[in-house]
Coordinates of C-alpha atoms in Angstrom, one line a residue:
M242 CA 4.3 -10.6 43.9
P243 CA 5.3 -10.1 47.6
P244 CA 6.4 -6.6 48.5
A245 CA 9.7 -7.9 49.9
S246 CA 13.0 -6.1 48.9
T247 CA 14.1 -7.0 45.4
T248 CA 17.8 -6.4 46.1
F249 CA 18.5 -10.1 46.7
R250 CA 15.7 -11.7 44.6
I251 CA 17.7 -14.2 42.6
R252 CA 14.7 -16.1 41.1
V253 CA 11.0 -15.7 41.4
R254 CA 8.5 -18.0 39.7
M255 CA 7.0 -16.0 36.8
T256 CA 3.2 -16.0 37.3
A257 CA 0.5 -13.5 36.3
R258 CA 0.3 -10.5 38.6
A259 CA -3.1 -9.4 40.0
I260 CA -5.0 -6.8 37.9
D261 CA -6.1 -5.0 41.0
E262 CA -2.7 -5.0 42.8
P263 CA -2.8 -2.0 45.1
H264 CA -0.2 0.8 44.7
R265 CA 1.2 -0.6 41.5
A266 CA 3.7 1.8 40.0
S267 CA 6.5 1.9 37.6
S268 CA 9.6 0.1 38.9
Q269 CA 13.1 1.6 38.9
L270 CA 14.0 -0.9 36.1
E271 CA 11.2 0.4 33.9
L272 CA 12.3 3.9 34.4
L273 CA 15.9 3.0 33.4
F274 CA 14.4 1.2 30.4
D275 CA 12.7 4.4 29.4
L276 CA 15.9 6.3 29.5
T277 CA 17.4 4.2 26.6
F278 CA 14.4 5.3 24.5
V279 CA 15.3 8.9 25.2
V280 CA 18.4 8.3 23.1
A281 CA 16.5 6.6 20.3
V282 CA 13.8 9.2 20.1
A283 CA 16.4 12.0 20.2
A284 CA 18.2 10.4 17.3
I285 CA 15.1 10.1 15.1
T286 CA 13.8 13.7 15.9
A287 CA 17.2 15.2 15.1
Q288 CA 17.3 13.4 11.7
F289 CA 13.8 14.4 10.9
A290 CA 14.6 18.0 11.8
H291 CA 17.6 17.9 9.4
A292 CA 15.3 16.6 6.6
I293 CA 12.8 19.4 7.3
A294 CA 15.5 22.1 7.3
E295 CA 16.8 20.8 3.9
G296 CA 13.3 21.0 2.4
H297 CA 12.9 17.2 2.3
G298 CA 10.3 16.9 5.1
S299 CA 7.8 15.0 3.0
T300 CA 10.4 12.4 1.8
G301 CA 11.9 12.2 5.3
L302 CA 8.5 11.5 6.9
V303 CA 8.3 7.8 5.8
P304 CA 11.7 6.9 7.3
F305 CA 10.8 8.8 10.4
L306 CA 7.5 6.9 10.8
Q307 CA 9.2 3.6 10.1
V308 CA 12.0 3.9 12.6
F309 CA 9.6 5.4 15.1
F310 CA 7.3 2.4 14.8
A311 CA 10.2 0.1 15.8
I312 CA 10.9 2.3 18.8
W313 CA 7.3 2.5 19.9
W314 CA 6.4 -1.1 19.3
A315 CA 9.4 -2.4 21.2
W316 CA 8.6 -0.1 24.1
M317 CA 4.9 -1.0 24.1
N318 CA 5.5 -4.7 24.0
F319 CA 7.9 -4.6 27.0
T320 CA 5.5 -2.3 28.9
W321 CA 2.5 -4.6 28.6
F322 CA 4.6 -7.7 29.3
A323 CA 6.0 -6.1 32.4
S324 CA 2.5 -5.1 33.6
S325 CA 1.6 -8.8 33.5
Y326 CA 4.7 -10.7 34.5
D327 CA 7.3 -8.4 36.1
T328 CA 9.2 -10.5 38.7
D329 CA 12.2 -8.1 39.0
D330 CA 14.5 -11.0 39.7
V331 CA 18.0 -11.5 38.2
A332 CA 16.9 -13.2 35.0
Y333 CA 14.1 -10.7 34.3
R334 CA 16.5 -7.8 34.9
L335 CA 19.2 -9.2 32.6
L336 CA 16.8 -9.9 29.8
T337 CA 15.4 -6.4 30.1
M338 CA 19.0 -5.0 29.9
V339 CA 19.4 -7.0 26.7
Q340 CA 16.4 -5.2 25.3
M341 CA 17.9 -1.9 26.4
A342 CA 21.1 -2.7 24.5
G343 CA 19.0 -3.3 21.4
V344 CA 17.4 0.1 21.8
L345 CA 20.8 1.7 21.8
V346 CA 22.0 -0.2 18.8
L347 CA 18.8 0.8 17.0
A348 CA 19.5 4.5 17.9
A349 CA 23.0 4.2 16.4
G350 CA 21.5 3.1 13.1
V351 CA 19.0 6.0 12.8
P352 CA 21.3 8.3 10.8
A353 CA 22.0 5.6 8.1
A354 CA 18.3 4.7 7.9
A355 CA 17.2 8.3 7.6
D356 CA 20.0 9.5 5.2
H357 CA 20.7 6.5 3.1
S358 CA 17.7 4.1 3.7
D359 CA 20.1 1.6 5.2
Y360 CA 18.2 -0.2 7.8
G361 CA 20.9 -2.8 8.7
I362 CA 21.8 -1.4 12.1
V363 CA 18.2 -0.6 12.9
T364 CA 17.2 -4.1 12.1
L365 CA 20.0 -5.5 14.2
G366 CA 18.9 -3.4 17.2
Y367 CA 15.3 -4.5 16.7
V368 CA 16.4 -8.2 16.5
I369 CA 18.2 -7.8 19.8
M370 CA 15.2 -6.2 21.5
R371 CA 12.8 -8.8 20.2
F372 CA 15.1 -11.7 21.1
G373 CA 15.0 -10.6 24.8
L374 CA 11.2 -10.3 24.7
V375 CA 10.8 -13.8 23.1
I376 CA 12.8 -15.3 25.9
Q377 CA 10.7 -13.5 28.5
W378 CA 7.5 -14.9 27.0
V379 CA 9.0 -18.4 26.8
R380 CA 9.9 -18.2 30.5
A381 CA 6.3 -17.0 31.3
G382 CA 4.9 -20.0 29.3
L383 CA 7.1 -22.5 31.1
E384 CA 6.4 -21.1 34.6
D385 CA 2.8 -20.0 34.4
P386 CA 0.6 -23.0 33.4
A387 CA -2.6 -20.9 33.4
G388 CA -1.2 -18.5 30.8
R389 CA 1.0 -20.9 29.0
R390 CA -0.8 -21.0 25.6
T391 CA -1.0 -17.2 25.5
A392 CA 2.6 -16.8 26.4
L393 CA 3.8 -19.3 23.8
R394 CA 1.6 -17.8 21.2
Y395 CA 3.3 -14.4 21.9
A396 CA 6.7 -16.0 21.7
G397 CA 6.0 -17.8 18.5
G398 CA 4.3 -14.9 16.8
I399 CA 7.0 -12.4 17.7
A400 CA 9.7 -14.8 16.5
V401 CA 8.0 -15.5 13.2
V402 CA 7.4 -11.9 12.4
Q403 CA 11.0 -11.2 13.4
V404 CA 12.1 -13.6 10.7
G405 CA 10.0 -11.5 8.4
W406 CA 12.0 -8.4 9.3
L407 CA 15.2 -10.1 8.6
L408 CA 14.0 -11.3 5.2
R409 CA 12.9 -7.7 4.4
Y410 CA 16.4 -6.5 5.1
F411 CA 18.2 -9.2 3.1
L412 CA 15.8 -9.0 0.2
V413 CA 15.2 -5.3 0.0
D414 CA 18.1 -3.5 1.5
T415 CA 20.6 -5.7 -0.2
G416 CA 19.0 -5.2 -3.6
V417 CA 17.5 -8.7 -4.2
L418 CA 14.1 -7.0 -4.5
P419 CA 13.5 -3.5 -5.9
A420 CA 13.6 -0.6 -3.5
S421 CA 10.0 0.1 -4.3
S422 CA 9.0 -3.1 -2.5
G423 CA 10.4 -1.9 0.8
L424 CA 7.4 0.1 1.9
P425 CA 4.7 -2.5 1.0
F426 CA 6.9 -5.1 2.7
F427 CA 7.2 -2.9 5.8
L428 CA 3.4 -2.3 6.0
C429 CA 2.7 -6.0 5.7
L430 CA 5.0 -6.7 8.6
V431 CA 3.5 -3.9 10.7
V432 CA 0.0 -5.5 10.2
L433 CA 1.4 -8.8 11.4
E434 CA 3.1 -7.2 14.4
L435 CA -0.2 -5.5 15.4
A436 CA -2.1 -8.8 14.9
V437 CA 0.1 -10.9 17.2
P438 CA -1.3 -9.6 20.5
R439 CA -4.9 -10.0 19.3
W440 CA -4.2 -13.5 18.1
A441 CA -2.2 -14.5 21.3
E442 CA -4.9 -13.2 23.7
R443 CA -7.8 -15.0 22.0
V444 CA -7.1 -18.0 24.2
R445 CA -6.7 -16.1 27.4
A446 CA -6.1 -12.4 28.2
T447 CA -3.0 -11.4 30.0
N448 CA -3.3 -9.8 33.5
W449 CA -2.1 -6.3 32.8
H450 CA -2.8 -3.7 35.4
P451 CA -4.9 -0.7 34.1
H452 CA -3.4 2.0 36.4
H453 CA 0.1 0.7 35.8
I454 CA -0.4 0.9 32.0
A455 CA -1.9 4.3 32.2
E456 CA 1.1 5.5 34.3
R457 CA 3.6 4.0 31.8
Y458 CA 1.9 5.7 28.9
G459 CA 1.8 9.0 30.7
L460 CA 5.5 8.7 31.5
F461 CA 6.4 8.0 27.9
T462 CA 4.3 11.1 26.9
I463 CA 6.3 13.2 29.3
I464 CA 9.5 11.7 27.7
L465 CA 8.4 12.8 24.3
L466 CA 7.4 16.2 25.5
G467 CA 10.9 16.5 27.0
E468 CA 12.4 15.4 23.7
S469 CA 10.5 18.2 22.0
V470 CA 12.0 20.7 24.5
L471 CA 15.4 19.2 23.8
A472 CA 14.8 19.5 20.0
A473 CA 13.7 23.1 20.4
S474 CA 16.8 23.8 22.5
R475 CA 19.0 22.5 19.7
G476 CA 17.4 25.1 17.4
V477 CA 18.0 27.7 20.1
E478 CA 21.7 26.8 20.2
G479 CA 21.9 27.1 16.4
A480 CA 20.3 30.6 16.5
L481 CA 22.6 31.7 19.4
E482 CA 25.7 30.5 17.5
A483 CA 24.6 32.7 14.6
H484 CA 24.1 35.6 17.0
Q485 CA 20.6 36.1 15.8
V486 CA 18.6 36.7 19.0
D487 CA 15.7 38.9 17.8
G488 CA 11.9 39.2 18.1
P489 CA 11.0 36.1 16.1
F490 CA 13.5 34.0 18.0
V491 CA 12.0 35.0 21.3
V492 CA 8.5 34.5 20.1
I493 CA 9.1 31.0 18.7
A494 CA 11.1 29.8 21.6
G495 CA 8.6 31.1 24.2
C496 CA 5.5 30.0 22.3
G497 CA 7.0 26.6 21.6
L498 CA 7.4 26.0 25.3
V499 CA 3.9 27.2 26.1
L500 CA 2.6 25.0 23.3
L501 CA 4.1 21.9 24.9
F502 CA 2.7 22.9 28.3
A503 CA -0.8 23.1 26.7
L504 CA -0.4 19.7 25.1
W505 CA 0.7 18.2 28.4
W506 CA -2.3 19.7 30.1
L507 CA -4.7 18.2 27.6
Y508 CA -3.2 14.7 27.8
F509 CA -3.5 14.5 31.6
L510 CA -7.1 15.8 31.8
V511 CA -8.2 12.2 31.7
E512 CA -7.4 9.6 34.3
A513 CA -7.0 6.7 31.9
G514 CA -6.5 4.0 34.6
E515 CA -10.1 4.0 35.7
G516 CA -11.3 4.0 32.2
L517 CA -9.1 1.1 31.2
S518 CA -10.2 -0.8 34.3
D519 CA -13.9 -0.5 33.2
R520 CA -13.3 -0.9 29.5
R521 CA -10.5 -3.5 29.2
Q522 CA -11.9 -4.6 25.8
R523 CA -10.9 -1.3 24.4
S524 CA -7.2 -1.5 25.5
F525 CA -5.9 -2.5 22.0
L526 CA -7.4 0.6 20.3
W527 CA -6.3 2.8 23.2
G528 CA -2.8 1.4 23.1
Y529 CA -2.4 1.4 19.4
G530 CA -3.8 4.9 19.0
H531 CA -0.9 6.2 21.0
Y532 CA 1.5 5.5 18.1
G533 CA 0.1 8.5 16.4
I534 CA 0.1 10.6 19.5
F535 CA 3.7 9.7 20.3
A536 CA 4.9 10.1 16.7
A537 CA 3.1 13.5 16.5
L538 CA 4.9 14.7 19.6
A539 CA 8.3 13.6 18.3
A540 CA 7.6 15.2 14.9
L541 CA 6.5 18.4 16.7
G542 CA 9.9 18.6 18.4
S543 CA 11.6 18.4 15.0
G544 CA 9.3 21.1 13.6
L545 CA 10.0 23.4 16.6
E546 CA 13.7 22.8 16.3
V547 CA 13.8 24.0 12.6
A548 CA 11.4 26.9 13.3
V549 CA 13.7 28.2 16.0
E550 CA 16.8 27.5 13.9
Q551 CA 15.6 29.4 10.9
T552 CA 15.6 32.6 12.9
G553 CA 19.4 32.4 13.1
H554 CA 20.2 31.4 9.5
A555 CA 18.5 30.5 6.3
V556 CA 17.1 27.0 5.7
A557 CA 16.0 25.4 2.5
A558 CA 12.5 24.7 3.6
S559 CA 9.8 27.3 2.6
P560 CA 8.0 29.3 5.3
V561 CA 4.8 27.4 4.6
A562 CA 6.6 24.1 5.1
L563 CA 8.0 25.3 8.4
G564 CA 4.5 26.4 9.5
Y565 CA 3.1 23.0 8.6
A566 CA 6.0 21.2 10.4
V567 CA 4.5 22.7 13.6
A568 CA 0.8 22.7 12.7
I569 CA 0.3 19.2 11.3
P570 CA 1.8 17.3 14.3
T571 CA -0.2 19.6 16.7
A572 CA -3.4 18.9 14.8
V573 CA -2.8 15.1 14.6
Y574 CA -2.0 15.1 18.3
L575 CA -5.2 16.8 19.2
A576 CA -7.4 14.7 17.0
L577 CA -5.9 11.4 18.2
L578 CA -5.9 12.5 21.9
W579 CA -9.6 13.1 21.7
A580 CA -10.1 9.7 20.1
V581 CA -8.1 7.8 22.8
H582 CA -9.8 9.8 25.6
A583 CA -13.2 8.9 24.1
L584 CA -12.3 5.2 24.3
V585 CA -12.0 5.2 28.1
T586 CA -14.4 7.9 29.2
S587 CA -18.2 8.0 29.1
A588 CA -18.3 11.6 28.1
S589 CA -15.8 13.5 25.9
V590 CA -13.5 15.7 28.0
I591 CA -12.6 17.9 25.0
H592 CA -15.8 19.1 23.3
P593 CA -15.9 17.7 19.8
A594 CA -16.9 21.1 18.3
A595 CA -14.1 22.9 20.1
L596 CA -11.7 20.2 18.9
A597 CA -12.9 20.4 15.3
G598 CA -12.6 24.1 15.2
S599 CA -9.2 24.1 16.8
V600 CA -7.8 21.5 14.3
A601 CA -9.3 23.4 11.4
V602 CA -7.8 26.7 12.4
I603 CA -4.4 25.2 13.2
L604 CA -4.3 23.5 9.7
A605 CA -5.3 26.7 8.0
L606 CA -2.8 29.0 9.8
P607 CA 0.4 28.0 7.8
L608 CA -1.2 29.2 4.6
A609 CA -0.7 32.7 6.0
T610 CA 3.0 32.2 6.7
P611 CA 4.3 34.2 3.7
Q612 CA 2.4 37.2 4.9
I613 CA 2.8 37.0 8.7
G614 CA 5.9 34.9 9.2
V615 CA 6.8 31.6 10.9
A616 CA 6.9 33.2 14.4
A617 CA 3.3 34.5 14.1
V618 CA 2.1 31.1 12.9
V619 CA 3.7 29.3 15.9
A620 CA 2.3 32.0 18.2
A621 CA -1.2 31.5 16.7
V622 CA -1.0 27.7 16.9
T623 CA 0.0 28.1 20.6
A624 CA -2.9 30.5 21.2
V625 CA -5.4 28.1 19.8
C626 CA -4.1 25.3 22.0
V627 CA -4.1 27.5 25.1
L628 CA -7.7 28.6 24.3
L629 CA -8.7 24.9 23.9
V630 CA -7.3 24.1 27.4
A631 CA -9.1 27.1 28.9
V632 CA -12.4 26.1 27.2
T633 CA -12.1 22.5 28.3
I634 CA -11.3 23.3 31.9
T635 CA -14.1 25.8 32.1
T636 CA -16.6 23.3 30.6
A637 CA -15.5 20.5 32.9
A638 CA -15.8 22.8 36.0
R639 CA -19.4 23.7 34.9
R640 CA -20.3 20.1 34.6
A641 CA -18.9 19.3 38.0
S642 CA -20.8 22.1 39.7

């Protein structure tokens, strides 16, 4: 696409962009698009934190993962489409804004979904988002003859699966089918959603830009880390309102921030753009693996929020449950981060033995919560992650020398 100003770009023929386009970076529209997801992620982390505080973390986990899948999948589909076909003309911008509206509708339905298993508003928001994307793919199919079959496969596959989501709502949420069928129905639709890109790209792969994709995923990681900071700040507000600023409060608040710094550091140890450029065939596993990384960061925010909050007033969750609300997301994040890094690098940046030891210690620490307290567990989890960063940096420096 020519580098001319986009201010007056009324219509540009939608053709595949070059995979080696120099200086490709996120557009202002993509950054605005991400901001709508800030609202959706904040809503789901707040609801999950509420479930953890009430002692229902295990039962709240499934709704959290279900709604987070809708958020992540809609963001990911737009991101990869934009990497291939972003024209930034009027029609493209308007259809992207339709998808943004769908995200906000979905966010409005999060409380009902989490508290009452009512997915009506969430489904409506998802329909709006997917409708905008289907039209984008249809346009790509009409205007790009070389990629027509792939684009129309995407449009048709997304539309068919969307009908499945509507059927799920009308059959399960309205009581036609028993509530127990909701999760199996959901999992079947997830499998179909994940299969659509593989099926569509069998005829011809799309021209996504590896460095652009790596940047987009990095930006969303930063958004989720920011959401964790926001979630923890909500816990700080709750403790301050209860006038309980004591030692455990300071330890959890401070260590929570250091923990997020360490997780950020570990994520950006790898330049994924180069790896994706050399190993394009691994892009599906790399992209799909980020669902667990992103969900873990969101869940960690919820856990830190409740850990800080419980220093100000009593919560229903047990100390062990609070410890695991921080430890499990951290361990999942570390394990999946190593896996996605391994997909795009020739040698593991994080040593497998160091990773395995760190994950094992982190998962064992909450068992000591009744004796040492939640604050000490959070501090220990943070110390393990900081140590892992130090070991990884030192090892990398020795290899380079």
